[in-house]
Short mmCIF file of C-alpha atoms in Angstrom, two decimals:
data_model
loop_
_atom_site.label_atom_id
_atom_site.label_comp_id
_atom_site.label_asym_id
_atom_site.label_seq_id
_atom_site.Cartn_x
_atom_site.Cartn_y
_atom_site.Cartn_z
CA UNK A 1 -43.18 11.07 2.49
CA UNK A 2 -39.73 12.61 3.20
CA UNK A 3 -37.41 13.13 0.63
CA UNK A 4 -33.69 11.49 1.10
CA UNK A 5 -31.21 14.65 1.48
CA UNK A 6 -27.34 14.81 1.15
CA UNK A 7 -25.36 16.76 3.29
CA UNK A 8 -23.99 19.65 1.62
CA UNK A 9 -21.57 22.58 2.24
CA UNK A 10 -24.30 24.58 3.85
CA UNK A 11 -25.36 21.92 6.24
CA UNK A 12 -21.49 20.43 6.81
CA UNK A 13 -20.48 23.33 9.23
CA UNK A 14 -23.04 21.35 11.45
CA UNK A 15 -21.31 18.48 11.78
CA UNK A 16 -17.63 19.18 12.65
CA UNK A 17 -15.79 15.88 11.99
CA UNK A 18 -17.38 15.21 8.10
CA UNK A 19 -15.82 16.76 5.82
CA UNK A 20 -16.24 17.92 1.92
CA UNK A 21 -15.29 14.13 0.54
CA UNK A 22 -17.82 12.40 2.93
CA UNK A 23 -21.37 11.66 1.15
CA UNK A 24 -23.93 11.11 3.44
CA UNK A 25 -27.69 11.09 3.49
CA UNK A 26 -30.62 11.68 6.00
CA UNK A 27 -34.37 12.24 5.21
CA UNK A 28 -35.48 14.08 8.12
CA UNK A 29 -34.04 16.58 10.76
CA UNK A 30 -34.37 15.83 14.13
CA UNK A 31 -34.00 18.79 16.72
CA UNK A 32 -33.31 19.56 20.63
CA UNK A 33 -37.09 18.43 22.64
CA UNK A 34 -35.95 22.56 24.56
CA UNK A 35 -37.29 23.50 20.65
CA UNK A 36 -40.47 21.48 20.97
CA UNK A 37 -41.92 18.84 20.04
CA UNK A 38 -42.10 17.33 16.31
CA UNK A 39 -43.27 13.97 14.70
CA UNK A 40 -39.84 13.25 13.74
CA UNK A 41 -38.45 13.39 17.08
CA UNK A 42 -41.40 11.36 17.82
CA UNK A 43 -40.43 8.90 15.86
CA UNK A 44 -36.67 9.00 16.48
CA UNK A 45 -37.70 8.66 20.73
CA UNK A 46 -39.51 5.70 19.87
CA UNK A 47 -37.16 4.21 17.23
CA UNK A 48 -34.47 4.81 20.25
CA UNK A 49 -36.29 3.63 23.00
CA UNK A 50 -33.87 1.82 25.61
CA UNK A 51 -34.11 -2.06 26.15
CA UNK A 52 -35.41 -1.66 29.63
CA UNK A 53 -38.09 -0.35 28.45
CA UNK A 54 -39.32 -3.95 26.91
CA UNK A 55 -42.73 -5.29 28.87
CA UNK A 56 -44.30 -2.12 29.10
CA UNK A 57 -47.24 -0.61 27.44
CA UNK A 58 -45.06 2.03 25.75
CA UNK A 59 -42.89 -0.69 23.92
CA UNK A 60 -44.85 -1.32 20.88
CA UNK A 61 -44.10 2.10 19.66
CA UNK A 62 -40.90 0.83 19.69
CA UNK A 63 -41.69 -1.51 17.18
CA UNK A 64 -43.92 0.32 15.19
CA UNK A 65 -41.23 3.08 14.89
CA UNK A 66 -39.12 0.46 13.52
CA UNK A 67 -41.38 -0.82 10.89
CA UNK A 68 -42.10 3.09 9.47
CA UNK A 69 -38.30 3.68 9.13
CA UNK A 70 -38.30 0.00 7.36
CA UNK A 71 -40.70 1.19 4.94
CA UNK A 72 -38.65 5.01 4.50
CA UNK A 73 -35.70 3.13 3.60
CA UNK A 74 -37.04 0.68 1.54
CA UNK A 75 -39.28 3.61 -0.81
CA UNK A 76 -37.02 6.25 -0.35
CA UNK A 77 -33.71 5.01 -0.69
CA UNK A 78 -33.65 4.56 -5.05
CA UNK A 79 -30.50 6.74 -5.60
CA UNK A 80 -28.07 4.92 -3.20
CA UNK A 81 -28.93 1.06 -3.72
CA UNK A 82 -27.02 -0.19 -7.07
CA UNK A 83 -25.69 -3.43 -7.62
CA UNK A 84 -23.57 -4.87 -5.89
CA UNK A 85 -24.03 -2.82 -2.60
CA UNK A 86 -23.15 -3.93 1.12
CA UNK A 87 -24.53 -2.39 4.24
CA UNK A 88 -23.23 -1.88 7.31
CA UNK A 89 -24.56 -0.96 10.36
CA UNK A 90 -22.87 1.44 12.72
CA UNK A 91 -22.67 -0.47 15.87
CA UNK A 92 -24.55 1.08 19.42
CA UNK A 93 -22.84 1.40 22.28
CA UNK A 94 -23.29 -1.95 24.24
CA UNK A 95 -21.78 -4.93 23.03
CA UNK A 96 -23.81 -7.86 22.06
CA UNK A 97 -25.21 -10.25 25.03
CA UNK A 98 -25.50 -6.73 26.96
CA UNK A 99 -28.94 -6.77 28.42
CA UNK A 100 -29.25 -2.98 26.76
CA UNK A 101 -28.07 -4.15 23.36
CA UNK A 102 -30.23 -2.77 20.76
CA UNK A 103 -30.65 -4.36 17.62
CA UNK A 104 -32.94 -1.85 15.72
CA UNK A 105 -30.40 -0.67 12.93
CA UNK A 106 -30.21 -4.26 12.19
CA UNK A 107 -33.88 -5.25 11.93
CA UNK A 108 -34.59 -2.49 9.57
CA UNK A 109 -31.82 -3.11 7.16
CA UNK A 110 -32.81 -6.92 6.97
CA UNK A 111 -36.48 -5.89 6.71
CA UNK A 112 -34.75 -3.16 3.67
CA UNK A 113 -32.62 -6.38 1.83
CA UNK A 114 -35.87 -8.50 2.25
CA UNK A 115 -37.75 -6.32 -0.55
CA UNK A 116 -34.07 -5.42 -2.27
CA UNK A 117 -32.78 -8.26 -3.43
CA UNK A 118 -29.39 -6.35 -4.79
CA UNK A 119 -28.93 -5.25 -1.12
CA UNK A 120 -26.54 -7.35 1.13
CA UNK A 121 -26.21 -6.93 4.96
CA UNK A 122 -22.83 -7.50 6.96
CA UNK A 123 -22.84 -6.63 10.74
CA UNK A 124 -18.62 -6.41 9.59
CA UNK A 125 -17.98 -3.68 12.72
CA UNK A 126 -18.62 -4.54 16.12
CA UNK A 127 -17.73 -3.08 19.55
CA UNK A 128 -15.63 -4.89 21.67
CA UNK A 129 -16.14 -3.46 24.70
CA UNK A 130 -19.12 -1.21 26.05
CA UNK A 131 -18.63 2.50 24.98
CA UNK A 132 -20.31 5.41 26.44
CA UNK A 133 -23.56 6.31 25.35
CA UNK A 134 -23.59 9.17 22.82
CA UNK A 135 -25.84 11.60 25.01
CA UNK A 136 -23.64 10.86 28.01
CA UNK A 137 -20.04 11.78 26.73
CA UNK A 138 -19.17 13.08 23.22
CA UNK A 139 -15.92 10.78 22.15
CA UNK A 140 -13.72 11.95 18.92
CA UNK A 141 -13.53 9.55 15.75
CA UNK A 142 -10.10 8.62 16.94
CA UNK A 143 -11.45 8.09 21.01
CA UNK A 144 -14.16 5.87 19.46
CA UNK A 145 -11.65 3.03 17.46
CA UNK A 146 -10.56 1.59 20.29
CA UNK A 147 -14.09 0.45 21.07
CA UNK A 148 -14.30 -1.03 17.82
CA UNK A 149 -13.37 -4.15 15.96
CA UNK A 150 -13.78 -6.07 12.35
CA UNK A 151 -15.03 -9.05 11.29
CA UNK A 152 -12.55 -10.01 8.95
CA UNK A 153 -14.39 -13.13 7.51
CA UNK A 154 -17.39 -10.48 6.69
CA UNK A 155 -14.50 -8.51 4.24
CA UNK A 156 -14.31 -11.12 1.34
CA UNK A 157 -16.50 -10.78 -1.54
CA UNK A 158 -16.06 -6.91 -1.94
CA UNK A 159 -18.14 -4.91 -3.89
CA UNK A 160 -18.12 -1.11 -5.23
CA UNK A 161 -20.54 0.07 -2.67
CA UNK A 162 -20.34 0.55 1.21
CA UNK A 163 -23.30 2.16 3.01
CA UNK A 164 -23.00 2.71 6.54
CA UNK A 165 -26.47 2.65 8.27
CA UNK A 166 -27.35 4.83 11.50
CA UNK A 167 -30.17 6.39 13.10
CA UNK A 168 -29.00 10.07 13.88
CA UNK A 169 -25.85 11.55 12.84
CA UNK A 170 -24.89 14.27 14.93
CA UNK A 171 -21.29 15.43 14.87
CA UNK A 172 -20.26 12.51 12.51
CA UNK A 173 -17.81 11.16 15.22
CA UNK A 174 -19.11 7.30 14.87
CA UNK A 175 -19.50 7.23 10.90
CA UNK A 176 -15.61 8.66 10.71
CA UNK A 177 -14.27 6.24 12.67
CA UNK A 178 -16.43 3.18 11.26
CA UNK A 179 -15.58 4.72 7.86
CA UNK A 180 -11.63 4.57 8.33
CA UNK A 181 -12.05 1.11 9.16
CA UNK A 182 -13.64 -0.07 6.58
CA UNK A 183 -11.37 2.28 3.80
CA UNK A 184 -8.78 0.06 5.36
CA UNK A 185 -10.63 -3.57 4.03
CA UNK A 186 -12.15 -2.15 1.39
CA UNK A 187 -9.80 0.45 -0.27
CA UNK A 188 -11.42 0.53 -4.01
CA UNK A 189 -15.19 0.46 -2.61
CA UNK A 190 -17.25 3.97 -2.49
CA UNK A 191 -18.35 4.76 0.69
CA UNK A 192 -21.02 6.62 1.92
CA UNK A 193 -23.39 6.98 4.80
CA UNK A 194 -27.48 6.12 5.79
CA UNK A 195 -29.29 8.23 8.41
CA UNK A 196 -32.81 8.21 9.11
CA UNK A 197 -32.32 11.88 10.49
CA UNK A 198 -29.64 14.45 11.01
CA UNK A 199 -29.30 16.67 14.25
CA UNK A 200 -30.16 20.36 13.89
CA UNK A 201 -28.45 22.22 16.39
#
């Protein structure tokens, strides 16, 4: 079982746009495949596996891969799931109707507020336009906002807690720029951030 880890001042230097203030927590590392393979890139492959790749043997890891992060969240997860806590899924890249739009950060956190019934999901930040993929070109905080947009009528009802959910955080580039959005709507609520893994350079 892996153990849910904060990002501290020893790891921060790792990811250059977080900073000190930012609280964010990941339960497993996952590295460059040049370093070899591991289970947790195994799992982060499948949990990532592209769209196109639906109808073929390989998908069902896909969807198993989904189900064992489901169940990481929902036992590992104690410390950051009070009452009266919202989460928020950092949007991919595509925009929804694209055939490549991948729901998987979704599915787990409604699988996750199915067994907590204190959790609430709100798909409040969106992209409005297809960005480029992560792997492809590297876009600052501020180069990734005009991608974005807000659900305003997902804003009401605040509560204390904002947890923005993601798969890998790498330089922190898409949780910065989802998390000055949402400091703008919800100005009194803590916010922190959800990763099933964090890059190790």
């Amino acid at each position: 079982m892996y153990r849910l880890q904060k990002i501290d001042e020893l790891l921060l230097p790792s990811h250059q746009y977080l900073d000190p203030q930012d609280e964010c927590f990941f339960f497993m590392t996952y590295t460059r495949l040049s370093l070899g393979f591991t289970p947790e890139n195994d799992l982060i492959l499948n949990f990532k596996k592209a769209m196109d790749r639906k109808g073929k043997s390989e998908w069902k890891h896909k969807g198993n891969a989904i189900q064992e992060v489901s169940n990481l969240f929902i036992q590992g997860t104690p410390a950051i799931n009070p009452p009266g806590v919202i989460f928020v899924p950092i949007p991919p890249s595509r925009m929804k109707g694209d055939p490549m739009y991948d729901d998987r950060i979704v599915q787990v956190m409604n699988n996750f507020c199915s067994a907590r019934p204190n959790a609430e999901l709100r798909e409040i930040i969106y992209v409005r336009q297809n960005m480029p993929p992560t792997h492809e070109n590297k876009l600052s905080p501020g180069e990734i906002l005009p991608y974005l947009e807000v659900d305003k009528a997902l804003c009401v009802n605040q509560k204390p807690n904002v947890v923005l959910v993601d798969d890998v955080v790498t330089d922190g580039a898409h949780f910065k720029a989802c998390q000055g959005l949402l400091r703008q709507r919800f100005p009194n609520s803590r916010i922190t951030g959800l990763f099933i893994a964090r890059t190790l350079h």
